[in-house]
PDB file of C-alpha atoms in Angstrom:
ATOM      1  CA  UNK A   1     -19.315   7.066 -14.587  1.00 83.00           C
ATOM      2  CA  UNK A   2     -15.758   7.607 -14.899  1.00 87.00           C
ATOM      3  CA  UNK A   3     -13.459   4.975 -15.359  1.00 90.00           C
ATOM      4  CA  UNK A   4     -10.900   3.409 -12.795  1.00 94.00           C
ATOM      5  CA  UNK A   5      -8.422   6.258 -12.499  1.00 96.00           C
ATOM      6  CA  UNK A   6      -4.594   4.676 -12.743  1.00 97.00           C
ATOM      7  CA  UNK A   7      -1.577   6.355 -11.275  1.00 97.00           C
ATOM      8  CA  UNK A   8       2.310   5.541 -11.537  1.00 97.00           C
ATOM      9  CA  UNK A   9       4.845   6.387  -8.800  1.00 98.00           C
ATOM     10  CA  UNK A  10       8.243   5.901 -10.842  1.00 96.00           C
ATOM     11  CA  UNK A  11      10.332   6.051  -7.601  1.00 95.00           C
ATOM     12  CA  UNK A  12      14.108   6.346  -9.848  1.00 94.00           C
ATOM     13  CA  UNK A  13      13.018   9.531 -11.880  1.00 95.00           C
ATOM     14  CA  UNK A  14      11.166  11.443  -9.069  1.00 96.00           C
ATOM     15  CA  UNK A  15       7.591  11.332 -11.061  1.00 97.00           C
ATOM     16  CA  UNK A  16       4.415  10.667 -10.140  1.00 97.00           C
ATOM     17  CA  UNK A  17       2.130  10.059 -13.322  1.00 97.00           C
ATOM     18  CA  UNK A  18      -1.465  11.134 -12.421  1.00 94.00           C
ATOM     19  CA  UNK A  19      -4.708   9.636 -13.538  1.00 93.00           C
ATOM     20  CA  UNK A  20      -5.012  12.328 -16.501  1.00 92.00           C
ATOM     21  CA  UNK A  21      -1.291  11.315 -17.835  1.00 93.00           C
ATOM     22  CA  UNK A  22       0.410  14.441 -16.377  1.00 93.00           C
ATOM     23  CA  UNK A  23       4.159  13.917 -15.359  1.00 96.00           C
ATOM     24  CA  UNK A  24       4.695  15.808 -11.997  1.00 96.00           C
ATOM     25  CA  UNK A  25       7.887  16.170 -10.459  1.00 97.00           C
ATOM     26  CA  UNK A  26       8.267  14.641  -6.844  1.00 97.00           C
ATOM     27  CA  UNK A  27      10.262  16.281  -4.008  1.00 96.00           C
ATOM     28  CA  UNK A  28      10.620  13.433  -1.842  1.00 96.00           C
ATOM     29  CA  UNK A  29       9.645   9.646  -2.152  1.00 97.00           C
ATOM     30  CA  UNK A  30      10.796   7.065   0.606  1.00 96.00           C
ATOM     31  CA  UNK A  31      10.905   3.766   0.532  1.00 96.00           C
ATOM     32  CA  UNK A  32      10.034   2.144   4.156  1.00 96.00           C
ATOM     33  CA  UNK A  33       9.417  -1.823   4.957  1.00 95.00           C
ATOM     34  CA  UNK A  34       5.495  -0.953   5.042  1.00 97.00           C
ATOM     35  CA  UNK A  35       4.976   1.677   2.248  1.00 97.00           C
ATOM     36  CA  UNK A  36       6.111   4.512  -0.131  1.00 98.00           C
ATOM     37  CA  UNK A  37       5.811   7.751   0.982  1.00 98.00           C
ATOM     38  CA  UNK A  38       5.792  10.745  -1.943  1.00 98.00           C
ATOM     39  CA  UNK A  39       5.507  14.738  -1.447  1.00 98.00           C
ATOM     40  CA  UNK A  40       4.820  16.625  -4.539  1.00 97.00           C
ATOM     41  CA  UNK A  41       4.289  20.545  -5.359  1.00 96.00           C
ATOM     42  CA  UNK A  42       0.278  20.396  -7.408  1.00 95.00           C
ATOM     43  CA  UNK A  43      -1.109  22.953  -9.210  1.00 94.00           C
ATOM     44  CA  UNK A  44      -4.292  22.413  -8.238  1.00 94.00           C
ATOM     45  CA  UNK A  45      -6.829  25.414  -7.570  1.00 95.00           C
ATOM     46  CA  UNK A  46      -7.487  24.254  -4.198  1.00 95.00           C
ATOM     47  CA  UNK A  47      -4.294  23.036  -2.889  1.00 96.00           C
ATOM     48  CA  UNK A  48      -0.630  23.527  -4.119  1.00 96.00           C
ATOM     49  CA  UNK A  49       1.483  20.518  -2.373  1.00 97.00           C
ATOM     50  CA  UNK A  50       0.382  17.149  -1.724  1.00 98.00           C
ATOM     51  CA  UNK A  51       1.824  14.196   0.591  1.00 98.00           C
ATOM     52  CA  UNK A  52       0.731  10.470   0.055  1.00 98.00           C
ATOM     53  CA  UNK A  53       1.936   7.179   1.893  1.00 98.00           C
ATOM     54  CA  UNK A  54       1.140   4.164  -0.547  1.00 98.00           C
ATOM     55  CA  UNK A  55       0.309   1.198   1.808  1.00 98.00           C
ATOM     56  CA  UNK A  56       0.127  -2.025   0.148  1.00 98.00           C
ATOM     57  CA  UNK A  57      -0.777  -4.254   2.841  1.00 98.00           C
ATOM     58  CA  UNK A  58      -3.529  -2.527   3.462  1.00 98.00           C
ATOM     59  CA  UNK A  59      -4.905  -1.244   0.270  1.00 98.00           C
ATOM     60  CA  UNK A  60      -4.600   2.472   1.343  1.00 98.00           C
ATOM     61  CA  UNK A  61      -3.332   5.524   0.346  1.00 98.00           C
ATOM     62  CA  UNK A  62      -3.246   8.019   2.712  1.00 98.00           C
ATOM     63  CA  UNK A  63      -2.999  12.183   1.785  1.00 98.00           C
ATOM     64  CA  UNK A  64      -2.751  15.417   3.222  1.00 98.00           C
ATOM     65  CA  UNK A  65      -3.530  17.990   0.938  1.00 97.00           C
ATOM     66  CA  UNK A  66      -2.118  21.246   1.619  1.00 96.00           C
ATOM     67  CA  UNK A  67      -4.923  23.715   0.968  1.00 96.00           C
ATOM     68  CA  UNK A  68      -4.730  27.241  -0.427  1.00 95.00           C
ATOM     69  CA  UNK A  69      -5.919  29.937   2.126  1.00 94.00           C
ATOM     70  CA  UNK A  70      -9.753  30.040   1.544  1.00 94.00           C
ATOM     71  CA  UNK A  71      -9.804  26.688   0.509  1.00 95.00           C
ATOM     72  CA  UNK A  72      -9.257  24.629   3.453  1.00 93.00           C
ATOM     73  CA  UNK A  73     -11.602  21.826   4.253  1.00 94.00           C
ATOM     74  CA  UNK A  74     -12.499  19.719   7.641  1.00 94.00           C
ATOM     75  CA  UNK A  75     -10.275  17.133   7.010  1.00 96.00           C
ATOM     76  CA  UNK A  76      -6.854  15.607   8.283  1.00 97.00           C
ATOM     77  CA  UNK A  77      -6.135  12.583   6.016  1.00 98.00           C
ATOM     78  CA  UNK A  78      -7.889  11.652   2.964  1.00 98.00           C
ATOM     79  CA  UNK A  79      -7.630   7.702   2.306  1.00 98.00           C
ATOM     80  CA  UNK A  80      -8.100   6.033  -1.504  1.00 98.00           C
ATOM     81  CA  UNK A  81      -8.512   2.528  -1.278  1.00 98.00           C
ATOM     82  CA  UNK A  82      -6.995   1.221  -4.176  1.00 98.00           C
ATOM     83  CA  UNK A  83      -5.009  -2.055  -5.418  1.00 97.00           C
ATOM     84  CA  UNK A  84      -0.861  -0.999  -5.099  1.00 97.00           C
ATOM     85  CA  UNK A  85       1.214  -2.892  -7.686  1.00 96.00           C
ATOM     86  CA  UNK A  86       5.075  -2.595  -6.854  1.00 95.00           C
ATOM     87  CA  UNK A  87       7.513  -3.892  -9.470  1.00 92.00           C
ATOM     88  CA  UNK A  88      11.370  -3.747  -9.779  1.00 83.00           C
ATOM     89  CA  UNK A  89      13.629  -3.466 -12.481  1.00 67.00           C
ATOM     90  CA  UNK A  90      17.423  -3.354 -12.677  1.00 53.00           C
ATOM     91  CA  UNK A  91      18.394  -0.743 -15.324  1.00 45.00           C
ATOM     92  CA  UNK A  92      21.980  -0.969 -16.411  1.00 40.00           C
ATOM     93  CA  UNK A  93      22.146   2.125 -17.342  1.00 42.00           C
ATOM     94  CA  UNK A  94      22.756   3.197 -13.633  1.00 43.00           C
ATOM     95  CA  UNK A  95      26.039   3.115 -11.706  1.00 41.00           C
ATOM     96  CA  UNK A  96      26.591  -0.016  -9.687  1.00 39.00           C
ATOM     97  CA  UNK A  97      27.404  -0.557  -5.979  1.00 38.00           C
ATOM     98  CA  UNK A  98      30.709  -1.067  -4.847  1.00 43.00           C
ATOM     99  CA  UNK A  99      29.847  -5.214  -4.130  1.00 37.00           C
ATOM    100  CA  UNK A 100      29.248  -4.732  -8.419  1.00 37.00           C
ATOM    101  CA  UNK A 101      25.227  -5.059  -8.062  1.00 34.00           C
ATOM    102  CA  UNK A 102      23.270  -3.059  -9.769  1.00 38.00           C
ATOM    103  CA  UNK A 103      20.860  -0.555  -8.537  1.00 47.00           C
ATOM    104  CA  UNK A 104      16.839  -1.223  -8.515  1.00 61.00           C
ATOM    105  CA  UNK A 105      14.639   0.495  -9.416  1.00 73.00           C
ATOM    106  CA  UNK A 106      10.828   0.803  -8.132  1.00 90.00           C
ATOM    107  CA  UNK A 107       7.768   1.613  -9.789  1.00 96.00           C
ATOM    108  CA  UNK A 108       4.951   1.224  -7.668  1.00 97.00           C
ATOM    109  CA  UNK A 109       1.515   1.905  -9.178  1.00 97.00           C
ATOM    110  CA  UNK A 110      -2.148   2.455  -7.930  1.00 98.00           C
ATOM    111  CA  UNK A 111      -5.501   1.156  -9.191  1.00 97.00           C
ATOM    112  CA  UNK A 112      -7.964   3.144  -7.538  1.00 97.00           C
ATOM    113  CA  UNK A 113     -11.364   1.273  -6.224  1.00 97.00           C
ATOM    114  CA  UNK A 114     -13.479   4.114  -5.750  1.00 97.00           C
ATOM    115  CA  UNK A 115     -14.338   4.148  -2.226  1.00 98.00           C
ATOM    116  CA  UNK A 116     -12.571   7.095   0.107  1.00 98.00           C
ATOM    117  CA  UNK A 117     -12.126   7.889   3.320  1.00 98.00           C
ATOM    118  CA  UNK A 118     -12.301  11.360   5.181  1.00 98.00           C
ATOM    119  CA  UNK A 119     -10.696  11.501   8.569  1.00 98.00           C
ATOM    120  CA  UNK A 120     -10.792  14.521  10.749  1.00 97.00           C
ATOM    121  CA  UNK A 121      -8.898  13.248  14.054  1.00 97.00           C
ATOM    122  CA  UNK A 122     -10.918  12.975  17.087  1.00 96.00           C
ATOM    123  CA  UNK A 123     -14.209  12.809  15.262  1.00 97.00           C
ATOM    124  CA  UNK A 124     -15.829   9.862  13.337  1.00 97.00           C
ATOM    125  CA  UNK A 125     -14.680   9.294   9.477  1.00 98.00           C
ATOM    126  CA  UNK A 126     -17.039   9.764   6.391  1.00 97.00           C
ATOM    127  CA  UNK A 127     -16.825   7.146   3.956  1.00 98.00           C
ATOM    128  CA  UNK A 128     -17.744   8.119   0.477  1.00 97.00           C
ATOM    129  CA  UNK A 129     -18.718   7.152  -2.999  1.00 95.00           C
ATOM    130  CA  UNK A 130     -19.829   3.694  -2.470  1.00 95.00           C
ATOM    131  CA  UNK A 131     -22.178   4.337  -4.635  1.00 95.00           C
ATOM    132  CA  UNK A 132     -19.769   4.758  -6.963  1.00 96.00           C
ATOM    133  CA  UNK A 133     -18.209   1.303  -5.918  1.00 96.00           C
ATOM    134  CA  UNK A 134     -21.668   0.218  -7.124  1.00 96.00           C
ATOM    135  CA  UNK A 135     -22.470   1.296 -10.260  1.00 96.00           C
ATOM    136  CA  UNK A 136     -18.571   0.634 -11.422  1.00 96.00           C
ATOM    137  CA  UNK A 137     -19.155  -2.918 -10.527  1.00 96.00           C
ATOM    138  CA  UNK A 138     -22.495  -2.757 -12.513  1.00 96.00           C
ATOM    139  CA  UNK A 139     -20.970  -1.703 -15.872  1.00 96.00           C
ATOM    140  CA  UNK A 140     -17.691  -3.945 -15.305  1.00 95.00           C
ATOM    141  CA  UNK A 141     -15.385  -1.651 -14.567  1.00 96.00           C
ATOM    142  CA  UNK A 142     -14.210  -3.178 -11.735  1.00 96.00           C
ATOM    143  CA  UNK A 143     -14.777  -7.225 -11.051  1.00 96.00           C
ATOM    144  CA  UNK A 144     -16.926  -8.238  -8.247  1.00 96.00           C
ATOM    145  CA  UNK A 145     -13.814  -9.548  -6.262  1.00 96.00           C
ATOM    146  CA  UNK A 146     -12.124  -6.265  -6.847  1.00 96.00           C
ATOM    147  CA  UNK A 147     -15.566  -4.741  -5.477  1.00 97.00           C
ATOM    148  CA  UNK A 148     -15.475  -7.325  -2.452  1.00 97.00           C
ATOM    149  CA  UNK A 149     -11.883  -6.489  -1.964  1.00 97.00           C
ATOM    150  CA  UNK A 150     -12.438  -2.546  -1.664  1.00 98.00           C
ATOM    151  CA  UNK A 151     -15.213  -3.232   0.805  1.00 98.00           C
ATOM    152  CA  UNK A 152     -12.646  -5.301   3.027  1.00 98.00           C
ATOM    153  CA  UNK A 153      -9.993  -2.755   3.171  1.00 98.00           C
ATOM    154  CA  UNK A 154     -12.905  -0.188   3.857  1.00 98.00           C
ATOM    155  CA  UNK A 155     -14.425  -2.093   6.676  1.00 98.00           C
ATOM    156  CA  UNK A 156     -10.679  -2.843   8.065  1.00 98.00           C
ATOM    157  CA  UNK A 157      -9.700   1.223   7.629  1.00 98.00           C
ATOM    158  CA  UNK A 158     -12.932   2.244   9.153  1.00 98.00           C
ATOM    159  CA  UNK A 159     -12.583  -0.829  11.952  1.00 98.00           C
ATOM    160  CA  UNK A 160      -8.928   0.229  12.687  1.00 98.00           C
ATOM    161  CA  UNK A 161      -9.173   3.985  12.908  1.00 98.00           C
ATOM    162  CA  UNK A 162     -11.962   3.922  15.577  1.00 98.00           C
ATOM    163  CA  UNK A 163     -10.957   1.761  17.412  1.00 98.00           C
ATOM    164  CA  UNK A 164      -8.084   4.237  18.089  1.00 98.00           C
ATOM    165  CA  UNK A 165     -10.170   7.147  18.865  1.00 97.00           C
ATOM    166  CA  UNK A 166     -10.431   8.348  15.158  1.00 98.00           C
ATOM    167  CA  UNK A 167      -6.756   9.027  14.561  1.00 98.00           C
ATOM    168  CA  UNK A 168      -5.023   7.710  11.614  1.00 98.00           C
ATOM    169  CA  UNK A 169      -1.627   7.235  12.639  1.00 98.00           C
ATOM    170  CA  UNK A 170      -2.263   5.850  16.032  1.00 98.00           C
ATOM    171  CA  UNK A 171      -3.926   3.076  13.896  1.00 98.00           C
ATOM    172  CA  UNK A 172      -1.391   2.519  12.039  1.00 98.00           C
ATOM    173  CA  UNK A 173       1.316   2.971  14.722  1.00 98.00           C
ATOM    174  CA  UNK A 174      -0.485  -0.714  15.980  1.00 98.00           C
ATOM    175  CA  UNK A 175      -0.009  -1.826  12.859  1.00 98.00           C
ATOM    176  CA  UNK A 176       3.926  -0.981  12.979  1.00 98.00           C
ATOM    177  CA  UNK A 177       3.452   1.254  10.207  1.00 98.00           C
ATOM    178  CA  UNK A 178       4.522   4.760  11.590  1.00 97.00           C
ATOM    179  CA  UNK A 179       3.609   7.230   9.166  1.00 97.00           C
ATOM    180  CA  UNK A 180       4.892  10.690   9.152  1.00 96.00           C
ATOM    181  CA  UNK A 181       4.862  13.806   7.277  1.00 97.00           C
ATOM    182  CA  UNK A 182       6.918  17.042   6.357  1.00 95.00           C
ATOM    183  CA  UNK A 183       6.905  19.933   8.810  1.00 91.00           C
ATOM    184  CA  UNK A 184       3.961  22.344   8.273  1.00 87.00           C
ATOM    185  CA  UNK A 185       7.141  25.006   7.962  1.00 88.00           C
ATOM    186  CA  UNK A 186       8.914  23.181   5.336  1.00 91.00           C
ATOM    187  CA  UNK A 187       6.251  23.589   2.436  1.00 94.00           C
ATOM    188  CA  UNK A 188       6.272  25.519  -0.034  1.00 93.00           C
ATOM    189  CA  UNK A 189       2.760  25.803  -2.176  1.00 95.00           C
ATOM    190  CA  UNK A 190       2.815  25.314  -6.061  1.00 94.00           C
ATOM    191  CA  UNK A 191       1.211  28.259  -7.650  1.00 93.00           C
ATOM    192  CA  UNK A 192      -2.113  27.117  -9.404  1.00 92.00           C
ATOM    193  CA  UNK A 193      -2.104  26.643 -12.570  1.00 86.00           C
ATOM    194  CA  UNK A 194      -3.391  29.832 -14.922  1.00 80.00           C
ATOM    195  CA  UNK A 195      -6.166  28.708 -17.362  1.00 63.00           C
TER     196      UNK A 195
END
């Protein structure tokens, strides 16, 4: 059983710190009254850019993985449920406004819970690794109100995005959180890494 996987969105240096410690660079991260929205290159063997929206209120983060030709899977958005932690902190060491404030800067980090989601638009999501969920809570990994908590925000996700004829963003557009993503055109895949 692996343990909870930790990642850091460190919004002033463009980095996103994955779960195995890796500093990757990060194109694009946007700050809206709902969320954080990041697009990254990723050497990954399967996909080479990735796009996440980090949505707090909900306890969701929400992906599109941009897949390498022969490894494209059934699958629109993939959603973490996790616990999102955003904190602020001035650092003098950058230029201040014109009114003489300083700058602030946002880290924002995830705690992931174990359960995903798989949406495919149109047709009905898969929910996986609650077994997972399970046998985390079981060896106290993860407290039983953390486990309670995941279950919520899957129920809620799961809720939501039928409701809305299994599409992701119309969900969340009736949740006034308009999502939206880089244009198909506009990316540019990472080359895999070479072992």
């Amino acid at each position: 059983m692996h343990p909870v996987k930790n990642e850091i969105f460190a919004t002033a240096d463009k980095i996103n710190i994955d779960p195995k410690g890796f500093h990757r660079e990060v194109d694009s991260y946007r700050t809206t009254e709902f969320g954080l929205y990041m697009a990254r290159g990723a050497d990954h063997p399967q996909f080479g850019y990735l796009e996440s929206w980090l949505l707090p209120e909900l306890s969701l983060r929400v992906s599109i993985f941009h897949f390498r030709k022969g490894c494209e899977k059934p699958q629109d958005y993939y959603i973490d449920i996790v616990d999102i932690d955003v904190s602020s902190a001035t650092d003098e060491a950058r230029p201040t406004t014109a009114s003489g404030t300083s700058n602030t800067a946002q880290t924002w980090r995830t705690r992931d819970l174990y359960i995903d989601i798989v949406s495919l638009t149109g047709h009905q999501v898969d929910v996986l690794d609650i077994d997972e969920l399970a046998e985390a809570t079981a060896q106290g990994l993860i407290s039983a109100e953390e486990a309670e908590h995941a279950i919520e925000a899957t129920l809620r996700a799961v809720e939501g995005i039928t409701r809305h004829d299994d599409d992701v963003p119309a969900w969340l557009r009736s949740l006034d959180m308009p999502i939206d993503w880089a244009h198909p055109d506009s990316i540019t895949l990472t080359p895999p890494m070479k072992h």
